[in-house]
Coordinates of C-alpha atoms in Angstrom, one line a residue:
M27 CA 25.9 5.5 -32.5
S28 CA 25.6 3.9 -35.9
S29 CA 22.2 4.7 -37.4
R30 CA 20.3 1.8 -38.9
E31 CA 17.0 3.5 -39.1
N32 CA 15.8 1.5 -42.0
E33 CA 15.2 -1.5 -39.5
I34 CA 11.5 -1.6 -39.4
Y35 CA 9.6 -4.2 -37.3
D36 CA 6.0 -4.9 -36.5
V37 CA 6.9 -5.6 -32.8
V38 CA 9.7 -4.6 -30.7
G39 CA 9.9 -6.2 -27.3
I40 CA 11.7 -4.3 -24.4
G41 CA 12.9 -6.7 -21.8
F42 CA 13.1 -10.2 -22.2
G43 CA 11.9 -12.5 -19.2
P44 CA 9.2 -14.9 -19.1
S45 CA 6.3 -12.6 -20.5
N46 CA 8.1 -11.5 -23.7
L47 CA 9.4 -14.9 -24.1
S48 CA 6.1 -16.3 -24.2
L49 CA 5.0 -13.5 -26.6
A50 CA 8.2 -14.4 -28.9
I51 CA 7.0 -17.9 -29.0
A52 CA 3.3 -16.7 -29.8
L53 CA 4.6 -14.7 -32.7
K54 CA 6.7 -17.6 -33.9
E55 CA 3.8 -20.1 -33.7
F56 CA 1.4 -17.5 -35.4
G57 CA 4.1 -17.1 -38.2
A58 CA 4.4 -21.0 -38.8
R59 CA 0.7 -21.0 -40.0
G60 CA 2.1 -19.6 -43.4
P61 CA 4.1 -16.9 -44.9
E62 CA 1.3 -14.6 -45.2
N63 CA 0.9 -14.5 -41.3
G64 CA 4.7 -13.3 -40.7
I65 CA 5.1 -10.8 -38.0
S66 CA 8.6 -9.2 -37.8
S67 CA 9.9 -8.9 -34.4
L68 CA 12.7 -8.3 -32.4
F69 CA 13.4 -8.2 -28.7
F70 CA 16.1 -6.3 -26.6
E71 CA 17.4 -7.3 -23.1
R72 CA 19.9 -5.6 -21.3
Q73 CA 21.4 -8.6 -19.5
P74 CA 24.2 -10.4 -21.3
S75 CA 22.2 -13.7 -21.3
F76 CA 18.8 -15.0 -20.4
G77 CA 18.1 -15.1 -16.6
W78 CA 15.0 -14.9 -14.4
H79 CA 15.4 -14.7 -10.7
R80 CA 18.6 -16.4 -10.8
N81 CA 19.5 -15.2 -7.4
M82 CA 16.7 -17.0 -6.0
L83 CA 17.4 -20.4 -7.4
L84 CA 17.8 -21.7 -3.9
P85 CA 18.3 -25.7 -3.5
S86 CA 15.0 -27.3 -3.4
A87 CA 12.9 -24.2 -3.9
T88 CA 9.7 -25.2 -5.9
M89 CA 7.5 -23.2 -8.3
Q90 CA 4.4 -21.8 -6.7
I91 CA 2.2 -22.6 -9.9
S92 CA 1.5 -25.7 -11.6
F93 CA 3.9 -26.9 -14.5
L94 CA 0.9 -26.6 -16.8
K95 CA 0.9 -22.8 -16.3
D96 CA 4.1 -22.6 -18.5
L97 CA 4.9 -20.3 -21.6
V98 CA 2.2 -21.8 -24.0
T99 CA -0.2 -24.5 -22.4
F100 CA -3.1 -22.5 -21.7
R101 CA -3.0 -20.7 -25.1
N102 CA -2.1 -23.8 -27.3
P103 CA -2.0 -27.1 -25.6
T104 CA -0.4 -28.9 -28.4
S105 CA 2.6 -26.5 -28.6
S106 CA 6.3 -27.8 -28.8
F107 CA 7.3 -25.1 -26.4
S108 CA 5.3 -26.6 -23.3
F109 CA 7.0 -27.8 -20.3
V110 CA 6.1 -31.3 -21.0
A111 CA 7.8 -31.0 -24.6
Y112 CA 11.0 -29.8 -22.6
L113 CA 10.8 -32.8 -20.2
H114 CA 10.4 -35.1 -23.3
A115 CA 13.3 -33.5 -25.0
S116 CA 15.5 -33.7 -21.9
G117 CA 14.5 -37.3 -21.5
R118 CA 13.0 -36.8 -18.1
L119 CA 9.3 -37.2 -18.6
P120 CA 8.9 -40.5 -17.1
Q121 CA 10.7 -39.5 -14.1
F122 CA 9.0 -36.3 -13.7
V123 CA 5.6 -38.2 -13.8
N124 CA 6.7 -40.9 -11.3
N125 CA 7.6 -38.0 -9.0
Q126 CA 3.9 -37.2 -8.9
D127 CA 4.3 -33.4 -8.3
F128 CA 2.7 -30.4 -10.1
F129 CA 5.4 -28.2 -8.7
P130 CA 8.8 -28.5 -10.4
T131 CA 11.9 -27.0 -8.7
R132 CA 12.6 -23.3 -9.5
Q133 CA 16.1 -24.7 -10.9
E134 CA 14.2 -27.1 -13.4
F135 CA 11.7 -24.3 -14.5
H136 CA 14.4 -22.1 -15.1
Q137 CA 16.2 -24.8 -17.3
Y138 CA 12.9 -25.0 -19.1
L139 CA 12.9 -21.1 -19.7
E140 CA 16.4 -21.3 -21.0
W141 CA 15.7 -24.2 -23.4
A142 CA 12.6 -22.3 -24.7
Q143 CA 14.7 -18.8 -25.3
A144 CA 17.3 -20.9 -27.0
R145 CA 14.6 -21.8 -29.8
V146 CA 13.7 -18.1 -30.4
A147 CA 17.4 -16.9 -30.0
D148 CA 17.3 -15.3 -33.6
S149 CA 14.7 -12.8 -32.5
I150 CA 16.7 -11.7 -29.1
V151 CA 19.6 -9.1 -28.8
Y152 CA 21.2 -9.5 -25.5
G153 CA 23.3 -6.9 -23.9
S154 CA 21.1 -4.1 -25.4
E155 CA 19.0 -1.6 -23.6
V156 CA 16.2 0.7 -25.1
T157 CA 17.0 4.0 -23.7
S158 CA 14.4 6.1 -25.4
I159 CA 11.1 5.8 -27.5
R160 CA 9.8 8.6 -29.7
R161 CA 7.6 9.1 -32.5
Q162 CA 9.0 9.0 -35.9
P163 CA 9.6 12.5 -37.2
G164 CA 7.8 13.5 -40.5
T165 CA 4.3 13.9 -41.7
A166 CA 4.1 11.4 -44.5
P167 CA 1.1 8.9 -43.8
E168 CA 3.2 5.8 -43.8
L169 CA 5.2 7.4 -41.0
S170 CA 2.1 7.8 -38.7
D171 CA 2.4 4.4 -37.3
R172 CA 5.9 4.0 -36.4
L173 CA 8.0 4.6 -33.4
L174 CA 11.8 5.2 -33.3
L175 CA 13.6 3.5 -30.7
E176 CA 17.3 4.2 -29.5
V177 CA 19.2 1.2 -28.3
A178 CA 22.4 1.3 -26.4
D179 CA 24.7 -1.5 -26.3
T180 CA 25.5 -2.4 -22.4
A181 CA 29.2 -3.6 -23.5
G182 CA 30.1 -0.4 -25.0
R183 CA 29.7 -1.4 -28.9
P184 CA 27.9 1.1 -31.0
G185 CA 24.3 1.4 -30.5
R186 CA 21.5 1.4 -33.2
M187 CA 18.1 3.2 -34.1
V188 CA 15.2 0.9 -35.1
Q189 CA 11.5 1.6 -36.1
A190 CA 8.6 -0.4 -34.6
R191 CA 4.9 -0.3 -35.2
N192 CA 4.2 -1.8 -31.9
V193 CA 6.2 -1.9 -28.7
V194 CA 5.7 -4.4 -25.8
I195 CA 7.3 -3.0 -22.7
S196 CA 8.3 -5.9 -20.0
T197 CA 11.2 -4.5 -18.1
G198 CA 10.2 -6.4 -14.9
L199 CA 9.6 -5.4 -11.3
V200 CA 11.7 -2.8 -9.5
P201 CA 13.5 -4.0 -6.2
S202 CA 11.9 -2.2 -3.0
M203 CA 14.0 -1.6 0.0
P204 CA 12.8 -0.4 3.5
E205 CA 12.8 3.5 3.8
G206 CA 16.1 4.7 5.1
T207 CA 18.1 1.7 3.8
E208 CA 20.5 1.5 1.1
R209 CA 22.1 -1.6 -0.4
D210 CA 25.9 -2.2 -0.1
E211 CA 28.3 -5.2 0.7
R212 CA 26.4 -6.2 3.6
V213 CA 22.8 -5.0 3.1
W214 CA 21.2 -6.9 0.2
H215 CA 18.0 -7.2 -1.5
S216 CA 16.6 -10.6 -2.3
S217 CA 16.9 -10.2 -5.9
E218 CA 20.7 -10.3 -5.6
F219 CA 20.9 -12.8 -2.8
L220 CA 22.9 -15.9 -4.2
E221 CA 25.3 -13.7 -6.4
K222 CA 26.4 -11.8 -3.2
Y223 CA 26.2 -14.8 -0.8
R224 CA 28.6 -16.7 -3.2
R225 CA 31.1 -13.7 -3.1
T226 CA 31.0 -13.9 0.8
D227 CA 33.1 -15.7 3.3
P228 CA 30.5 -17.7 5.3
G229 CA 32.7 -17.8 8.2
Q230 CA 32.5 -14.1 8.6
L231 CA 28.7 -14.4 9.0
R232 CA 28.0 -14.9 12.7
R233 CA 24.8 -13.1 13.0
V234 CA 22.5 -12.4 10.0
A235 CA 19.0 -11.0 9.5
V236 CA 16.3 -11.4 7.0
A237 CA 13.5 -8.7 6.8
G238 CA 10.2 -9.5 5.1
A239 CA 7.0 -11.7 5.4
G240 CA 6.9 -13.3 2.1
Q241 CA 7.9 -16.5 0.4
S242 CA 11.4 -15.1 -0.4
A243 CA 12.0 -14.0 3.1
A244 CA 11.1 -17.6 4.5
E245 CA 13.0 -19.2 1.9
I246 CA 16.3 -17.3 2.6
T247 CA 15.8 -17.5 6.3
R248 CA 15.7 -21.4 6.0
F249 CA 18.7 -21.4 3.6
L250 CA 20.9 -19.2 5.8
Y251 CA 19.9 -21.4 8.9
D252 CA 21.0 -24.5 7.1
E253 CA 24.0 -23.1 5.5
L254 CA 25.6 -21.3 8.3
P255 CA 25.4 -23.8 11.3
H256 CA 27.7 -21.5 13.2
A257 CA 25.5 -18.5 12.9
E258 CA 22.4 -16.9 14.5
V259 CA 19.5 -16.3 11.9
C260 CA 17.1 -13.6 12.9
A261 CA 13.9 -13.3 10.9
I262 CA 12.3 -9.8 11.1
V263 CA 8.7 -10.2 10.2
P264 CA 6.2 -7.2 10.1
S265 CA 3.4 -9.4 10.8
Y266 CA 2.8 -11.8 13.7
G267 CA 4.6 -14.8 11.9
Y268 CA 4.3 -16.0 8.5
S269 CA 0.8 -16.3 6.9
V270 CA 0.1 -19.2 4.5
A271 CA -0.6 -18.7 0.8
D272 CA -4.2 -19.5 -0.2
D273 CA -3.7 -22.0 -3.1
T274 CA -7.1 -23.8 -2.8
P275 CA -9.0 -24.5 -5.8
F276 CA -11.7 -21.7 -5.4
A277 CA -9.2 -19.0 -4.7
N278 CA -7.0 -20.0 -7.5
Q279 CA -9.9 -19.4 -9.8
I280 CA -8.9 -15.7 -9.6
F281 CA -6.0 -16.4 -11.9
D282 CA -8.1 -17.9 -14.7
L283 CA -8.9 -15.8 -17.8
R284 CA -12.5 -15.2 -16.7
A285 CA -11.3 -13.5 -13.7
V286 CA -9.2 -11.2 -15.6
D287 CA -12.4 -10.2 -17.6
E288 CA -14.4 -9.6 -14.3
Y289 CA -11.8 -7.7 -12.7
Y290 CA -11.2 -5.5 -15.9
F291 CA -14.9 -4.9 -16.6
G292 CA -16.0 -4.9 -12.9
T293 CA -16.9 -2.0 -10.8
E294 CA -14.6 -0.2 -8.5
Q295 CA -16.4 -2.3 -5.5
T296 CA -15.7 -5.5 -7.5
R297 CA -11.9 -4.7 -7.9
E298 CA -11.6 -3.9 -4.3
A299 CA -13.2 -7.0 -3.2
F300 CA -10.7 -9.0 -5.4
W301 CA -7.7 -7.4 -3.5
R302 CA -9.5 -7.6 0.0
Y303 CA -10.3 -11.2 -0.1
H304 CA -7.5 -12.5 -2.3
R305 CA -4.3 -10.7 -1.7
N306 CA -3.3 -13.9 0.4
T307 CA -2.8 -15.9 -2.8
N308 CA 0.3 -14.1 -3.6
Y309 CA 1.2 -11.0 -1.5
S310 CA 3.1 -11.3 1.9
V311 CA 2.4 -15.2 2.2
V312 CA 4.4 -18.3 2.2
D313 CA 3.9 -21.8 1.3
D314 CA 2.8 -24.0 4.0
E315 CA 5.6 -26.5 3.5
V316 CA 8.3 -23.6 4.1
I317 CA 6.4 -22.5 7.2
R318 CA 6.4 -25.7 8.6
D319 CA 10.0 -26.3 7.8
L320 CA 11.0 -23.1 9.8
Y321 CA 8.8 -24.0 12.6
R322 CA 10.2 -27.3 12.9
R323 CA 13.7 -25.7 13.1
S324 CA 12.8 -23.3 15.7
Y325 CA 11.2 -26.2 17.7
D326 CA 14.2 -28.2 17.5
D327 CA 16.3 -25.4 18.7
D328 CA 14.0 -25.0 21.7
V329 CA 14.4 -28.8 22.4
R330 CA 18.4 -28.6 22.1
G331 CA 18.3 -25.5 24.4
V332 CA 19.8 -23.2 21.7
S333 CA 18.5 -20.0 20.2
R334 CA 20.1 -20.1 16.6
L335 CA 16.8 -19.0 14.9
Q336 CA 15.0 -16.0 16.2
F337 CA 11.7 -14.3 15.2
L338 CA 11.2 -10.6 15.7
N339 CA 7.5 -10.3 14.8
L340 CA 5.6 -7.1 14.4
T341 CA 8.8 -5.5 13.7
R342 CA 10.1 -3.5 10.7
V343 CA 13.4 -2.0 9.6
T344 CA 13.6 1.6 9.9
G345 CA 17.2 2.4 9.0
V346 CA 20.7 1.0 8.7
K347 CA 24.1 2.6 9.3
R348 CA 27.7 1.1 9.4
A349 CA 29.3 0.3 12.8
G350 CA 32.9 -0.7 12.0
T351 CA 32.6 -4.0 10.2
E352 CA 29.1 -4.4 11.3
T353 CA 25.6 -3.4 10.2
R354 CA 23.7 -1.5 12.7
V355 CA 19.8 -1.9 12.1
S356 CA 17.3 0.1 13.5
L357 CA 14.1 -1.8 14.2
Q358 CA 10.6 -0.6 15.4
E359 CA 8.0 -2.8 16.9
G360 CA 4.5 -2.0 15.9
S361 CA 3.5 1.3 14.3
D362 CA 4.5 3.5 17.5
G363 CA 6.9 1.3 19.4
E364 CA 10.2 2.3 20.6
V365 CA 13.1 2.0 18.1
R366 CA 15.9 -0.2 19.1
E367 CA 19.3 -1.1 17.3
L368 CA 20.8 -4.5 16.8
D369 CA 24.2 -5.1 15.1
F370 CA 24.4 -7.7 12.3
D371 CA 27.0 -9.1 9.9
L372 CA 24.4 -9.3 7.0
L373 CA 21.1 -7.7 6.4
V374 CA 18.8 -9.3 3.4
C375 CA 15.8 -7.1 2.5
A376 CA 13.1 -9.6 1.1
T377 CA 10.9 -6.5 1.0
G378 CA 9.3 -7.1 -2.3
Y379 CA 9.2 -5.2 -5.4
N380 CA 7.5 -2.0 -7.1
A381 CA 5.3 -2.3 -10.2
M382 CA 7.0 -1.7 -13.6
E383 CA 6.7 2.0 -14.4
P384 CA 7.6 2.9 -18.0
T385 CA 7.4 6.6 -17.8
D386 CA 11.0 7.4 -17.8
L387 CA 11.4 5.0 -20.8
L388 CA 8.5 6.6 -22.8
G389 CA 10.0 10.2 -22.2
D390 CA 8.0 12.7 -24.2
L391 CA 5.9 10.1 -25.7
D392 CA 4.1 9.9 -22.3
R393 CA 2.2 13.0 -23.1
Y394 CA 0.3 10.9 -25.7
C395 CA -0.7 8.2 -23.2
L396 CA -3.9 8.7 -21.4
R397 CA -4.3 8.4 -17.6
D398 CA -7.0 8.0 -15.2
E399 CA -8.1 10.2 -12.3
S400 CA -5.5 8.6 -9.9
G401 CA -2.7 9.4 -12.6
R402 CA -2.3 5.6 -13.7
Y403 CA -2.2 4.6 -17.3
R404 CA -5.5 3.8 -18.9
V405 CA -5.1 0.3 -20.4
E406 CA -7.1 -1.5 -22.9
R407 CA -8.3 -5.0 -22.2
D408 CA -5.7 -6.1 -24.8
Y409 CA -2.9 -4.6 -22.5
R410 CA -2.5 -1.7 -24.9
I411 CA -2.0 1.7 -23.4
V412 CA -4.8 4.1 -24.5
T413 CA -3.3 6.9 -26.6
A414 CA -4.4 10.1 -28.1
P415 CA -6.5 9.7 -31.3
D416 CA -3.5 10.6 -33.7
M417 CA -1.1 8.1 -32.1
R418 CA -1.5 4.8 -34.1
C419 CA 1.4 2.9 -32.8
G420 CA 0.6 0.3 -30.2
I421 CA 2.4 0.5 -26.7
Y422 CA 1.6 -2.6 -24.7
L423 CA 2.3 -3.4 -21.2
Q424 CA 3.4 -6.8 -19.8
G425 CA 3.2 -5.7 -16.1
G426 CA 2.3 -2.6 -14.4
T427 CA -1.4 -3.4 -15.2
E428 CA -2.6 -4.6 -11.7
H429 CA -5.1 -1.6 -11.6
T430 CA -6.8 -2.6 -14.8
H431 CA -6.2 -6.4 -15.0
G432 CA -5.7 -7.6 -11.4
L433 CA -3.6 -9.9 -9.6
T434 CA -2.1 -11.8 -12.5
S435 CA -0.5 -8.9 -14.1
S436 CA 3.0 -9.5 -12.5
L437 CA 2.6 -13.4 -12.1
L438 CA 3.3 -16.2 -14.5
S439 CA -0.1 -17.6 -14.3
N440 CA -1.6 -15.9 -17.2
I441 CA 1.1 -15.0 -19.4
A442 CA 0.4 -17.7 -22.1
V443 CA -3.1 -16.3 -22.7
R444 CA -1.9 -12.9 -22.4
S445 CA 0.7 -13.2 -25.1
G446 CA -2.0 -14.6 -27.5
E447 CA -4.4 -11.7 -26.8
I448 CA -1.5 -9.3 -27.5
V449 CA -0.6 -11.1 -30.8
D450 CA -4.5 -11.1 -31.6
S451 CA -4.7 -7.3 -31.0
I452 CA -1.6 -6.5 -33.2
V453 CA -3.1 -8.6 -35.9
A454 CA -6.5 -7.0 -35.9
R455 CA -4.9 -3.5 -35.5
R456 CA -2.6 -3.8 -38.4
A457 CA -5.7 -4.7 -40.7
E458 CA -7.2 -1.3 -39.8
P459 CA -7.1 1.7 -42.1
N460 CA -4.2 4.1 -41.3
D461 CA -4.4 7.8 -41.4
G462 CA -3.5 7.9 -45.1
G463 CA -6.5 5.8 -46.1
T464 CA -4.6 2.7 -46.9
V465 CA -4.8 -0.6 -45.3
L466 CA -2.1 -2.4 -43.6
A467 CA -1.5 -6.1 -44.7
E468 CA -3.9 -8.5 -43.1
A469 CA -2.0 -11.1 -41.3
G470 CA -4.7 -13.7 -40.5
K471 CA -8.2 -14.6 -39.7
G472 CA -9.8 -15.4 -36.2
T473 CA -8.2 -15.2 -32.9
F474 CA -4.8 -16.7 -32.0
R475 CA -5.4 -18.6 -28.6

C-alpha cells in the first residue's frame, strides 16, 4: 500500500449512494458562498461507478416519493442540482409537466442521480473501499481531531491512507435472506434481481417463486408474470395478501423535518407510537396501483380458466435445498403449521434489508462510541455518534439511526435536509477550540439549510 498520509480532509464520506451524494452537493454549495467557506472533502465508493438499486429498475416502476423530495429542494429550493433543473437540462421539463405526475419512473430518477453525481465527480473515488478507521497516532494537539482511514482499491491497484477530521458513513442497507436460505444461481435476493435475470435463459424458468410482502416482492411478481408467459408464478406472502402503503397527506407528515424532531426528543411512548401507527407508510406495504395490477392479472387467469399466478398467503420460506436442477423450497403456513416442500426453477427473496451496521468498519474506534442500554449507538440530533470526551473527530451516520431519528433514516424523503444539518454541524464544530487551546478556522455564519 502506498502511504499518502499527508492527505487531510475536513470530511471523508464512506459510501456514495443518494445520501452522501446529497451531502457532496451540500458541501459544494456551501463552498460556493466564498473561498473562506471551503470544506475539503472526499468520498470513497467500492462500486466501479455510481449505481442505486440498479437491479430494481424495472420497466414502468415509479418512485414512491414526490420528485420534489430530491437531493436538494427541501434544503435549497433554488439549487441547480434539483430534479427540475435536471429536467430542464435534459430538455424534458415541458413534457414532464404535461405528464401531470408527481412520481417519476425509477429509471428517470436514477438518470437524475447520475447527472448530479457527474457534477461532483472530482470529489468521488470509485472502486475504493474504506477497510478501517482508527485514531491518528501521536499526542500532538493538532492530531487530536484526526482519524486515519485505510482505503483499499477494489481493482487491485495500490491503496492509500488518508486523514479526516470527520467521517460520514453511508454504506447502505444489508440484504436480508430468510433463515436457512443462501443465495446461489437460482436463489436470489431482490437487490441482485435484474443482473441475475439478464444472465438467465427465460425458457428454463417454468415455475418461479417470489417471497415477500413489500413493494419489491409485488413488482418482481408482476414483472415475472409479464415476462414469462409460459411460466407459473407463485407469490409467497407472509401476510394474508399485500397491504396498501399509506401515502395520504396526514400520514406523510411523519417524513417532515418537524416529525424528526418530535421523534428524536420524544418519550419512548411517543417513539413506539410512531412505529405502531405508521409502519404502513413504508414497511411491508405496496402501492395501490401495483396491488390492483396483480389482482387484475389473477382475476383474468380465473376468467380464462388458468392458474399461472398463485398466491400462498400466510406462508413463509423456512429453508431451501437443491434437488437436481430444481430448487426445493420448504414452506410453512402460519407460525406452527405443517412444513411442505415445493420445487421451483427460481426463488427470488424480496425479504428486505437489515439496517446499516458500522461496528466492523469502526474496529477499535468503536470503544470510543457510546451506546444506550439496548446496545445501540447513541446519536446526537445532528446524526453524529456520541463519543468519549477526548474524541474530537466527528463520526456521522447516514442510515442506521431509526432508533433515534425515526422512519426517515433509511429513506430518500429527508436526505436533503439531513445533509444540510450535517454540514451545519461540521461548520459549527470546527469553530470550537480544540484540546490544544487553538481555534479551528471558522467556515461561515449561521445555518446552512
